[in-house]
Amino acid sequence: MDTTIWTNPLSTIGLATLTYLTYKLTCQAIIYLLPGQLSRYNRPGTNWALVTGATDGIGFGFSQELCARGFNVILHGRNGEKLAQRAAELSAAFPERKTGVLVLDVVGIDDAVDGVAQQVRKIIGGQGRLSVLVNNVGGETRPSVTLDELAFADVDATIDRNARFMAQITRVLLPLLSEGEGRSGLVLNVSSLSQYGLPYISVYSATKGFVDSFTRALEAECSAEGRGVDVMGLRVGQVKTPGYDVDSNLFVPLPRPMAKAALDRVGCGKVIVWAYFWHWLQGLSFEIMPRSVLMRITTQKLKAIKKEEEERKKKAKRQ
Ligand SMILES: NC(=O)c1ccc[n+]([C@@H]2O[C@H](COP(=O)([O-])OP(=O)(O)OC[C@H]3O[C@@H](n4cnc5c(N)ncnc54)[C@H](OP(=O)(O)O)[C@@H]3O)[C@@H](O)[C@H]2O)c1
């Protein structure tokens, strides 16, 4: 056997690098096998979670999973009728859980958002406390267009929906989340693969960068202040939802499995985490591949989506 591999310095560096990378990747992969710690924030029957953007997609998936794990849930959305219908669906599926609804359009919010704390207290009615906030509401207002094709209102709506409301509602609800003893509150912020900076969704992409920085900063602040509130960012890849209507497969889960995976990551020790194993694998390519190659691939895909969208609009106009 050739033993020079062990004595050649370059081989040694190569092997050390390989060992280090294997160790790093194993540490990252292992969190998908560990049991979640969500129960830390729940005394069944008394604890409440609030999910923003809960009438559809991943938000409704979070609401179902939280009920299944013993939480009472406040569903937030902009459409009172749809909220009531979703709350009724949850009550039928989980009769032992309580539900409440919070109607508030997040686009163009003003300081009326300060009243949310009072509304939440009223819904809970002294029968428990708010221990989990899921900042899920989000999405692109007009996907697949260049920045200058957007109107003033489109840019603001995307910022409100993905960033401004998250900061405001968290500010308002933080005192409620801090009320219990010990580590009692949890804030989960939904982030996205698009935080890497993607073309044709530039404003949306940037708001998800805000989500990641906001998450890190708030986590550090809560920890420095000993508030007993944990803060995590959940990075999400493609999910089949009404807001992103594509075919589902191993890499494109349905909303409820996506929400289940996200809640299973609670307590994994990371501030920002890929919530779903197969998205983590995809995300690795963003860390490893040169940005120029990645942008060529993603630009091709996003241009194809843009073309499809334009053809769909033309067809709709002709009809
Ligand atoms: N789906 C994906 O592939 C994907 C990928 C990465 C990240 N994400 C992130 O995951 C989160 C959820 O996405 P999703 O695909 O599940 O979204 P979705 O299917 O479009 O659902 C969005 C939810 O937010 C509500 N909402 C939208 N605009 C609102 C407004 N102005 N005021 C109040 N509520 C409003 C919707 O209410 P209505 O029912 O009234 O419309 C709905 O309940 C977002 O933060 C998104 O950025 C999604």
mmCIF file of C-alpha atoms and ligand atoms in Angstrom:
data_model
loop_
_atom_site.group_PDB
_atom_site.id
_atom_site.type_symbol
_atom_site.label_atom_id
_atom_site.label_comp_id
_atom_site.label_asym_id
_atom_site.label_seq_id
_atom_site.Cartn_x
_atom_site.Cartn_y
_atom_site.Cartn_z
ATOM 1 C CA MET A 1 0.000 0.000 0.000
ATOM 2 C CA ASP A 2 1.231 3.511 -0.833
ATOM 3 C CA THR A 3 1.762 5.215 2.544
ATOM 4 C CA THR A 4 2.989 8.561 1.159
ATOM 5 C CA ILE A 5 -0.630 9.818 1.344
ATOM 6 C CA TRP A 6 -0.176 10.124 5.144
ATOM 7 C CA THR A 7 3.124 11.972 4.953
ATOM 8 C CA ASN A 8 2.537 14.353 2.015
ATOM 9 C CA PRO A 9 1.528 17.775 3.533
ATOM 10 C CA LEU A 10 -1.015 18.478 0.764
ATOM 11 C CA SER A 11 -2.692 15.120 1.335
ATOM 12 C CA THR A 12 -2.800 15.819 5.059
ATOM 13 C CA ILE A 13 -4.451 19.215 4.441
ATOM 14 C CA GLY A 14 -6.929 17.553 2.062
ATOM 15 C CA LEU A 15 -7.822 14.858 4.571
ATOM 16 C CA ALA A 16 -8.106 17.378 7.418
ATOM 17 C CA THR A 17 -10.438 19.527 5.277
ATOM 18 C CA LEU A 18 -12.532 16.503 4.337
ATOM 19 C CA THR A 19 -12.778 15.453 7.997
ATOM 20 C CA TYR A 20 -13.744 19.001 9.039
ATOM 21 C CA LEU A 21 -16.416 19.309 6.302
ATOM 22 C CA THR A 22 -17.832 15.858 7.128
ATOM 23 C CA TYR A 23 -17.987 16.843 10.798
ATOM 24 C CA LYS A 24 -19.688 20.212 9.996
ATOM 25 C CA LEU A 25 -22.253 18.623 7.671
ATOM 26 C CA THR A 26 -22.992 15.791 10.113
ATOM 27 C CA CYS A 27 -23.585 18.346 12.899
ATOM 28 C CA GLN A 28 -26.007 20.212 10.609
ATOM 29 C CA ALA A 29 -27.782 17.062 9.396
ATOM 30 C CA ILE A 30 -28.187 15.642 12.888
ATOM 31 C CA ILE A 31 -30.654 18.345 13.918
ATOM 32 C CA TYR A 32 -33.204 16.759 11.543
ATOM 33 C CA LEU A 33 -33.132 13.593 13.679
ATOM 34 C CA LEU A 34 -33.367 15.222 17.117
ATOM 35 C CA PRO A 35 -36.754 15.533 18.850
ATOM 36 C CA GLY A 36 -38.261 19.052 18.854
ATOM 37 C CA GLN A 37 -38.583 21.092 22.061
ATOM 38 C CA LEU A 38 -41.829 22.945 21.344
ATOM 39 C CA SER A 39 -43.487 21.405 24.427
ATOM 40 C CA ARG A 40 -41.234 23.684 26.549
ATOM 41 C CA TYR A 41 -43.570 26.545 25.628
ATOM 42 C CA ASN A 42 -46.771 24.689 26.308
ATOM 43 C CA ARG A 43 -48.811 23.871 29.337
ATOM 44 C CA PRO A 44 -51.581 22.055 27.462
ATOM 45 C CA GLY A 45 -54.973 23.692 27.520
ATOM 46 C CA THR A 46 -53.727 27.018 28.819
ATOM 47 C CA ASN A 47 -51.139 28.171 26.316
ATOM 48 C CA TRP A 48 -51.926 30.064 23.154
ATOM 49 C CA ALA A 49 -50.111 30.590 19.884
ATOM 50 C CA LEU A 50 -50.765 33.380 17.380
ATOM 51 C CA VAL A 51 -50.107 32.645 13.699
ATOM 52 C CA THR A 52 -50.043 35.515 11.199
ATOM 53 C CA GLY A 53 -51.327 34.856 7.680
ATOM 54 C CA ALA A 54 -53.167 31.807 9.005
ATOM 55 C CA THR A 55 -56.031 31.453 6.526
ATOM 56 C CA ASP A 56 -54.021 29.545 3.931
ATOM 57 C CA GLY A 57 -50.759 27.894 2.980
ATOM 58 C CA ILE A 58 -48.035 27.361 5.551
ATOM 59 C CA GLY A 59 -49.837 29.601 8.075
ATOM 60 C CA PHE A 60 -52.861 27.301 8.184
ATOM 61 C CA GLY A 61 -50.447 24.338 8.326
ATOM 62 C CA PHE A 62 -48.837 25.925 11.430
ATOM 63 C CA SER A 63 -52.289 26.416 12.978
ATOM 64 C CA GLN A 64 -53.211 22.744 12.439
ATOM 65 C CA GLU A 65 -49.902 21.481 13.816
ATOM 66 C CA LEU A 66 -50.033 23.780 16.854
ATOM 67 C CA CYS A 67 -53.550 22.557 17.691
ATOM 68 C CA ALA A 68 -52.362 18.968 17.234
ATOM 69 C CA ARG A 69 -49.573 19.712 19.745
ATOM 70 C CA GLY A 70 -51.909 21.053 22.430
ATOM 71 C CA PHE A 71 -51.958 24.815 21.795
ATOM 72 C CA ASN A 72 -55.005 27.020 21.509
ATOM 73 C CA VAL A 73 -54.565 29.141 18.399
ATOM 74 C CA ILE A 74 -55.345 32.715 17.364
ATOM 75 C CA LEU A 75 -55.543 32.919 13.582
ATOM 76 C CA HIS A 76 -54.623 36.213 11.974
ATOM 77 C CA GLY A 77 -55.668 37.295 8.473
ATOM 78 C CA ARG A 78 -57.377 40.067 6.522
ATOM 79 C CA ASN A 79 -60.626 38.306 5.617
ATOM 80 C CA GLY A 80 -63.062 37.864 8.529
ATOM 81 C CA GLU A 81 -65.230 35.250 6.767
ATOM 82 C CA LYS A 82 -62.276 33.100 5.710
ATOM 83 C CA LEU A 83 -60.857 33.346 9.233
ATOM 84 C CA ALA A 84 -64.150 32.199 10.779
ATOM 85 C CA GLN A 85 -64.291 29.280 8.337
ATOM 86 C CA ARG A 86 -60.706 28.215 9.141
ATOM 87 C CA ALA A 87 -61.349 28.551 12.893
ATOM 88 C CA ALA A 88 -64.441 26.309 12.489
ATOM 89 C CA GLU A 89 -62.357 23.727 10.585
ATOM 90 C CA LEU A 90 -59.831 23.674 13.441
ATOM 91 C CA SER A 91 -62.559 23.360 16.099
ATOM 92 C CA ALA A 92 -64.063 20.403 14.192
ATOM 93 C CA ALA A 93 -60.683 18.676 13.854
ATOM 94 C CA PHE A 94 -59.453 19.500 17.383
ATOM 95 C CA PRO A 95 -62.564 19.889 19.584
ATOM 96 C CA GLU A 96 -60.515 20.178 22.775
ATOM 97 C CA ARG A 97 -58.654 23.272 21.486
ATOM 98 C CA LYS A 98 -59.859 26.874 21.611
ATOM 99 C CA THR A 99 -59.459 29.258 18.688
ATOM 100 C CA GLY A 100 -59.703 33.006 18.196
ATOM 101 C CA VAL A 101 -59.386 35.301 15.190
ATOM 102 C CA LEU A 102 -57.611 38.588 14.601
ATOM 103 C CA VAL A 103 -58.626 40.550 11.499
ATOM 104 C CA LEU A 104 -56.025 43.036 10.307
ATOM 105 C CA ASP A 105 -54.786 43.885 6.826
ATOM 106 C CA VAL A 106 -51.020 44.177 7.183
ATOM 107 C CA VAL A 107 -50.605 46.423 4.160
ATOM 108 C CA GLY A 108 -50.568 50.069 5.152
ATOM 109 C CA ILE A 109 -50.730 49.405 8.908
ATOM 110 C CA ASP A 110 -50.581 52.343 11.289
ATOM 111 C CA ASP A 111 -50.323 52.636 15.059
ATOM 112 C CA ALA A 112 -53.680 50.842 15.408
ATOM 113 C CA VAL A 113 -51.432 47.763 15.553
ATOM 114 C CA ASP A 114 -50.719 48.773 19.173
ATOM 115 C CA GLY A 115 -54.284 47.639 19.971
ATOM 116 C CA VAL A 116 -53.437 44.025 19.042
ATOM 117 C CA ALA A 117 -52.067 43.295 22.538
ATOM 118 C CA GLN A 118 -55.426 44.234 24.058
ATOM 119 C CA GLN A 119 -57.330 42.188 21.463
ATOM 120 C CA VAL A 120 -55.164 39.147 22.188
ATOM 121 C CA ARG A 121 -55.704 39.510 25.944
ATOM 122 C CA LYS A 122 -59.456 39.725 25.295
ATOM 123 C CA ILE A 123 -59.469 36.543 23.155
ATOM 124 C CA ILE A 124 -57.491 34.616 25.784
ATOM 125 C CA GLY A 125 -59.708 36.073 28.493
ATOM 126 C CA GLY A 126 -57.525 35.241 31.480
ATOM 127 C CA GLN A 127 -57.656 31.521 30.562
ATOM 128 C CA GLY A 128 -53.946 31.044 29.859
ATOM 129 C CA ARG A 129 -51.312 33.120 28.129
ATOM 130 C CA LEU A 130 -49.694 33.775 24.763
ATOM 131 C CA SER A 131 -46.499 31.741 24.535
ATOM 132 C CA VAL A 132 -45.827 31.400 20.784
ATOM 133 C CA LEU A 133 -45.895 33.949 17.964
ATOM 134 C CA VAL A 134 -45.454 32.635 14.418
ATOM 135 C CA ASN A 135 -44.625 35.494 12.049
ATOM 136 C CA ASN A 136 -45.663 33.735 8.867
ATOM 137 C CA VAL A 137 -47.582 36.288 6.796
ATOM 138 C CA GLY A 138 -45.666 37.151 3.657
ATOM 139 C CA GLY A 139 -45.224 36.702 -0.052
ATOM 140 C CA GLU A 140 -44.526 38.754 -3.158
ATOM 141 C CA THR A 141 -47.197 41.256 -4.232
ATOM 142 C CA ARG A 142 -46.335 41.068 -7.954
ATOM 143 C CA PRO A 143 -43.846 38.278 -8.612
ATOM 144 C CA SER A 144 -41.772 37.912 -11.776
ATOM 145 C CA VAL A 145 -41.276 41.559 -12.684
ATOM 146 C CA THR A 146 -38.260 43.846 -12.735
ATOM 147 C CA LEU A 147 -37.967 46.514 -10.029
ATOM 148 C CA ASP A 148 -38.990 49.382 -12.312
ATOM 149 C CA GLU A 149 -42.111 47.539 -13.467
ATOM 150 C CA LEU A 150 -43.425 47.821 -9.895
ATOM 151 C CA ALA A 151 -45.584 50.738 -8.794
ATOM 152 C CA PHE A 152 -44.980 52.709 -5.578
ATOM 153 C CA ALA A 153 -47.784 50.793 -3.825
ATOM 154 C CA ASP A 154 -46.417 47.358 -4.909
ATOM 155 C CA VAL A 155 -43.041 48.015 -3.282
ATOM 156 C CA ASP A 156 -44.613 49.253 -0.062
ATOM 157 C CA ALA A 157 -47.104 46.365 0.073
ATOM 158 C CA THR A 158 -44.308 43.784 -0.172
ATOM 159 C CA ILE A 159 -42.282 45.537 2.533
ATOM 160 C CA ASP A 160 -45.346 45.807 4.817
ATOM 161 C CA ARG A 161 -46.349 42.196 4.275
ATOM 162 C CA ASN A 162 -42.944 40.636 4.856
ATOM 163 C CA ALA A 163 -41.005 43.009 7.100
ATOM 164 C CA ARG A 164 -42.828 46.013 8.594
ATOM 165 C CA PHE A 165 -45.720 44.060 10.105
ATOM 166 C CA MET A 166 -43.366 41.437 11.560
ATOM 167 C CA ALA A 167 -41.379 44.103 13.418
ATOM 168 C CA GLN A 168 -44.501 45.917 14.639
ATOM 169 C CA ILE A 169 -46.534 42.933 15.862
ATOM 170 C CA THR A 170 -43.484 41.428 17.578
ATOM 171 C CA ARG A 171 -42.856 44.767 19.319
ATOM 172 C CA VAL A 172 -46.468 44.854 20.498
ATOM 173 C CA LEU A 173 -46.655 41.210 21.656
ATOM 174 C CA LEU A 174 -43.205 40.840 23.231
ATOM 175 C CA PRO A 175 -44.441 41.950 26.697
ATOM 176 C CA LEU A 176 -47.149 39.238 26.595
ATOM 177 C CA LEU A 177 -44.669 36.575 25.494
ATOM 178 C CA SER A 178 -42.360 37.526 28.395
ATOM 179 C CA GLU A 179 -45.045 37.141 31.055
ATOM 180 C CA GLY A 180 -44.481 33.512 32.094
ATOM 181 C CA GLU A 181 -41.758 32.145 34.329
ATOM 182 C CA GLY A 182 -38.391 30.955 32.967
ATOM 183 C CA ARG A 183 -38.022 30.395 29.202
ATOM 184 C CA SER A 184 -41.626 30.967 28.446
ATOM 185 C CA GLY A 185 -42.056 32.627 25.071
ATOM 186 C CA LEU A 186 -41.125 31.786 21.503
ATOM 187 C CA VAL A 187 -41.058 33.890 18.327
ATOM 188 C CA LEU A 188 -40.754 32.039 15.004
ATOM 189 C CA ASN A 189 -40.052 34.145 11.917
ATOM 190 C CA VAL A 190 -40.590 32.619 8.476
ATOM 191 C CA SER A 191 -37.687 33.377 6.157
ATOM 192 C CA SER A 192 -36.913 32.124 2.676
ATOM 193 C CA LEU A 193 -34.369 30.789 0.248
ATOM 194 C CA SER A 194 -34.824 34.085 -1.578
ATOM 195 C CA GLN A 195 -32.906 35.945 1.179
ATOM 196 C CA TYR A 196 -29.798 35.122 -0.883
ATOM 197 C CA GLY A 197 -30.802 37.945 -3.252
ATOM 198 C CA LEU A 198 -32.734 36.742 -6.301
ATOM 199 C CA PRO A 199 -33.644 38.598 -9.519
ATOM 200 C CA TYR A 200 -37.250 39.440 -10.549
ATOM 201 C CA ILE A 201 -38.318 39.359 -6.877
ATOM 202 C CA SER A 202 -35.809 41.922 -5.645
ATOM 203 C CA VAL A 203 -37.949 43.652 -3.008
ATOM 204 C CA TYR A 204 -39.372 40.404 -1.627
ATOM 205 C CA SER A 205 -35.902 38.919 -1.593
ATOM 206 C CA ALA A 206 -34.571 41.894 0.371
ATOM 207 C CA THR A 207 -37.374 41.724 2.941
ATOM 208 C CA LYS A 208 -36.340 38.146 3.729
ATOM 209 C CA GLY A 209 -32.816 39.446 4.346
ATOM 210 C CA PHE A 210 -34.480 41.812 6.829
ATOM 211 C CA VAL A 211 -36.233 38.830 8.464
ATOM 212 C CA ASP A 212 -32.913 37.051 9.032
ATOM 213 C CA SER A 213 -31.144 40.137 10.464
ATOM 214 C CA PHE A 214 -34.159 41.047 12.594
ATOM 215 C CA THR A 215 -34.276 37.487 13.962
ATOM 216 C CA ARG A 216 -30.582 37.487 14.892
ATOM 217 C CA ALA A 217 -30.750 40.950 16.458
ATOM 218 C CA LEU A 218 -33.904 40.252 18.479
ATOM 219 C CA GLU A 219 -32.581 36.899 19.674
ATOM 220 C CA ALA A 220 -29.407 38.624 20.947
ATOM 221 C CA GLU A 221 -31.429 41.428 22.570
ATOM 222 C CA CYS A 222 -33.872 39.068 24.347
ATOM 223 C CA SER A 223 -30.980 36.995 25.578
ATOM 224 C CA ALA A 224 -29.011 40.091 26.784
ATOM 225 C CA GLU A 225 -32.111 41.342 28.615
ATOM 226 C CA GLY A 226 -32.951 37.914 30.092
ATOM 227 C CA ARG A 227 -36.512 38.187 28.770
ATOM 228 C CA GLY A 228 -37.152 34.443 28.634
ATOM 229 C CA VAL A 229 -38.222 34.698 25.001
ATOM 230 C CA ASP A 230 -36.503 32.567 22.362
ATOM 231 C CA VAL A 231 -36.369 33.812 18.779
ATOM 232 C CA MET A 232 -35.791 31.624 15.719
ATOM 233 C CA GLY A 233 -35.780 32.143 11.963
ATOM 234 C CA LEU A 234 -37.152 29.320 9.824
ATOM 235 C CA ARG A 235 -35.711 29.323 6.328
ATOM 236 C CA VAL A 236 -38.110 27.819 3.801
ATOM 237 C CA GLY A 237 -37.605 26.653 0.188
ATOM 238 C CA GLN A 238 -40.421 25.966 -2.284
ATOM 239 C CA VAL A 239 -43.749 24.845 -0.772
ATOM 240 C CA LYS A 240 -46.957 24.181 -2.707
ATOM 241 C CA THR A 241 -49.409 26.797 -1.409
ATOM 242 C CA PRO A 242 -52.110 29.077 -2.872
ATOM 243 C CA GLY A 243 -49.390 31.764 -2.960
ATOM 244 C CA TYR A 244 -46.976 29.470 -4.849
ATOM 245 C CA ASP A 245 -48.977 27.057 -6.949
ATOM 246 C CA VAL A 246 -46.519 24.420 -8.236
ATOM 247 C CA ASP A 247 -46.483 20.616 -8.240
ATOM 248 C CA SER A 248 -45.591 19.015 -4.943
ATOM 249 C CA ASN A 249 -42.670 16.561 -4.670
ATOM 250 C CA LEU A 250 -39.961 15.588 -2.167
ATOM 251 C CA PHE A 251 -38.347 19.038 -2.490
ATOM 252 C CA VAL A 252 -41.684 20.906 -2.651
ATOM 253 C CA PRO A 253 -43.729 19.794 0.378
ATOM 254 C CA LEU A 254 -47.355 20.601 1.167
ATOM 255 C CA PRO A 255 -48.013 23.265 3.832
ATOM 256 C CA ARG A 256 -48.757 20.997 6.795
ATOM 257 C CA PRO A 257 -45.657 18.772 6.490
ATOM 258 C CA MET A 258 -43.676 21.995 6.033
ATOM 259 C CA ALA A 259 -45.131 23.429 9.251
ATOM 260 C CA LYS A 260 -44.565 20.136 11.078
ATOM 261 C CA ALA A 261 -40.889 20.127 10.047
ATOM 262 C CA ALA A 262 -40.553 23.760 11.159
ATOM 263 C CA LEU A 263 -42.007 23.103 14.632
ATOM 264 C CA ASP A 264 -39.771 20.038 14.988
ATOM 265 C CA ARG A 265 -36.710 22.316 14.649
ATOM 266 C CA VAL A 266 -37.625 24.315 17.775
ATOM 267 C CA GLY A 267 -34.873 23.958 20.359
ATOM 268 C CA CYS A 268 -32.291 22.696 17.827
ATOM 269 C CA GLY A 269 -29.814 25.303 19.075
ATOM 270 C CA LYS A 270 -29.647 27.376 15.885
ATOM 271 C CA VAL A 271 -31.034 30.897 15.574
ATOM 272 C CA ILE A 272 -31.689 30.495 11.840
ATOM 273 C CA VAL A 273 -32.368 27.046 10.483
ATOM 274 C CA TRP A 274 -33.554 25.388 7.289
ATOM 275 C CA ALA A 275 -36.832 24.018 8.590
ATOM 276 C CA TYR A 276 -37.139 21.044 6.231
ATOM 277 C CA PHE A 277 -34.331 18.543 5.572
ATOM 278 C CA TRP A 278 -34.672 18.520 1.752
ATOM 279 C CA HIS A 279 -34.626 22.335 1.651
ATOM 280 C CA TRP A 280 -31.442 22.243 3.739
ATOM 281 C CA LEU A 281 -29.867 19.999 1.113
ATOM 282 C CA GLN A 282 -30.907 22.448 -1.625
ATOM 283 C CA GLY A 283 -29.643 25.361 0.468
ATOM 284 C CA LEU A 284 -26.191 23.757 0.647
ATOM 285 C CA SER A 285 -25.772 24.500 -3.055
ATOM 286 C CA PHE A 286 -26.160 28.209 -2.258
ATOM 287 C CA GLU A 287 -23.274 27.928 0.217
ATOM 288 C CA ILE A 288 -21.021 25.789 -1.963
ATOM 289 C CA MET A 289 -21.567 26.898 -5.597
ATOM 290 C CA PRO A 290 -20.061 30.139 -6.952
ATOM 291 C CA ARG A 291 -22.733 32.871 -6.950
ATOM 292 C CA SER A 292 -22.287 33.464 -10.708
ATOM 293 C CA VAL A 293 -23.244 29.841 -11.497
ATOM 294 C CA LEU A 294 -26.166 29.893 -9.095
ATOM 295 C CA MET A 295 -27.473 33.164 -10.481
ATOM 296 C CA ARG A 296 -27.291 31.765 -14.022
ATOM 297 C CA ILE A 297 -29.417 28.780 -12.946
ATOM 298 C CA THR A 298 -31.920 30.763 -10.854
ATOM 299 C CA THR A 299 -32.215 33.535 -13.452
ATOM 300 C CA GLN A 300 -33.126 30.937 -16.077
ATOM 301 C CA LYS A 301 -35.822 29.499 -13.807
ATOM 302 C CA LEU A 302 -37.202 32.880 -12.752
ATOM 303 C CA LYS A 303 -37.218 34.134 -16.359
ATOM 304 C CA ALA A 304 -39.222 31.040 -17.361
ATOM 305 C CA ILE A 305 -41.713 31.781 -14.541
ATOM 306 C CA LYS A 306 -41.867 35.441 -15.699
ATOM 307 C CA LYS A 307 -42.630 34.332 -19.283
ATOM 308 C CA GLU A 308 -45.328 31.888 -18.111
ATOM 309 C CA GLU A 309 -46.875 34.631 -15.968
ATOM 310 C CA GLU A 310 -46.901 37.097 -18.903
ATOM 311 C CA GLU A 311 -48.521 34.505 -21.199
ATOM 312 C CA ARG A 312 -51.120 33.676 -18.548
ATOM 313 C CA LYS A 313 -51.999 37.387 -18.239
ATOM 314 C CA LYS A 314 -52.210 37.827 -22.053
ATOM 315 C CA LYS A 315 -54.509 34.788 -22.296
ATOM 316 C CA ALA A 316 -56.709 36.113 -19.472
ATOM 317 C CA LYS A 317 -56.957 39.502 -21.261
ATOM 318 C CA ARG A 318 -58.009 37.876 -24.560
ATOM 319 C CA GLN A 319 -60.836 35.914 -22.837
HETATM 320 N N1 LIG B 1 -44.750 28.967 -0.608
HETATM 321 C C1 LIG B 1 -43.442 29.008 -0.777
HETATM 322 O O1 LIG B 1 -42.871 28.369 -1.679
HETATM 323 C C2 LIG B 1 -42.575 29.821 0.167
HETATM 324 C C3 LIG B 1 -41.182 29.759 0.001
HETATM 325 C C4 LIG B 1 -40.374 30.481 0.875
HETATM 326 C C5 LIG B 1 -40.943 31.237 1.881
HETATM 327 N N2 LIG B 1 -42.301 31.294 1.998
HETATM 328 C C6 LIG B 1 -42.843 32.158 3.058
HETATM 329 O O2 LIG B 1 -43.795 31.430 3.808
HETATM 330 C C7 LIG B 1 -44.794 32.321 4.308
HETATM 331 C C8 LIG B 1 -46.166 31.811 3.912
HETATM 332 O O3 LIG B 1 -46.212 31.666 2.498
HETATM 333 P P1 LIG B 1 -47.415 30.908 1.759
HETATM 334 O O4 LIG B 1 -46.896 30.497 0.421
HETATM 335 O O5 LIG B 1 -48.011 29.915 2.672
HETATM 336 O O6 LIG B 1 -48.428 32.141 1.536
HETATM 337 P P2 LIG B 1 -49.946 32.135 0.984
HETATM 338 O O7 LIG B 1 -50.361 30.769 0.571
HETATM 339 O O8 LIG B 1 -49.989 33.221 -0.033
HETATM 340 O O9 LIG B 1 -50.759 32.576 2.264
HETATM 341 C C9 LIG B 1 -50.466 33.809 2.825
HETATM 342 C C10 LIG B 1 -51.343 34.071 4.020
HETATM 343 O O10 LIG B 1 -51.124 35.434 4.391
HETATM 344 C C11 LIG B 1 -52.364 36.142 4.326
HETATM 345 N N3 LIG B 1 -52.170 37.503 3.833
HETATM 346 C C12 LIG B 1 -51.666 37.866 2.636
HETATM 347 N N4 LIG B 1 -51.667 39.206 2.527
HETATM 348 C C13 LIG B 1 -52.199 39.686 3.680
HETATM 349 C C14 LIG B 1 -52.483 40.999 4.149
HETATM 350 N N5 LIG B 1 -52.247 42.064 3.411
HETATM 351 N N6 LIG B 1 -53.008 41.135 5.396
HETATM 352 C C15 LIG B 1 -53.281 40.039 6.155
HETATM 353 N N7 LIG B 1 -53.048 38.771 5.748
HETATM 354 C C16 LIG B 1 -52.521 38.606 4.522
HETATM 355 C C17 LIG B 1 -53.197 35.342 3.344
HETATM 356 O O11 LIG B 1 -54.552 35.702 3.557
HETATM 357 P P3 LIG B 1 -55.690 35.544 2.406
HETATM 358 O O12 LIG B 1 -56.188 34.137 2.587
HETATM 359 O O13 LIG B 1 -56.675 36.591 2.753
HETATM 360 O O14 LIG B 1 -55.003 35.763 1.090
HETATM 361 C C18 LIG B 1 -52.818 33.922 3.751
HETATM 362 O O15 LIG B 1 -53.464 33.556 4.946
HETATM 363 C C19 LIG B 1 -44.473 33.691 3.715
HETATM 364 O O16 LIG B 1 -43.754 34.441 4.656
HETATM 365 C C20 LIG B 1 -43.598 33.358 2.513
HETATM 366 O O17 LIG B 1 -42.729 34.415 2.200
HETATM 367 C C21 LIG B 1 -43.133 30.600 1.165
#
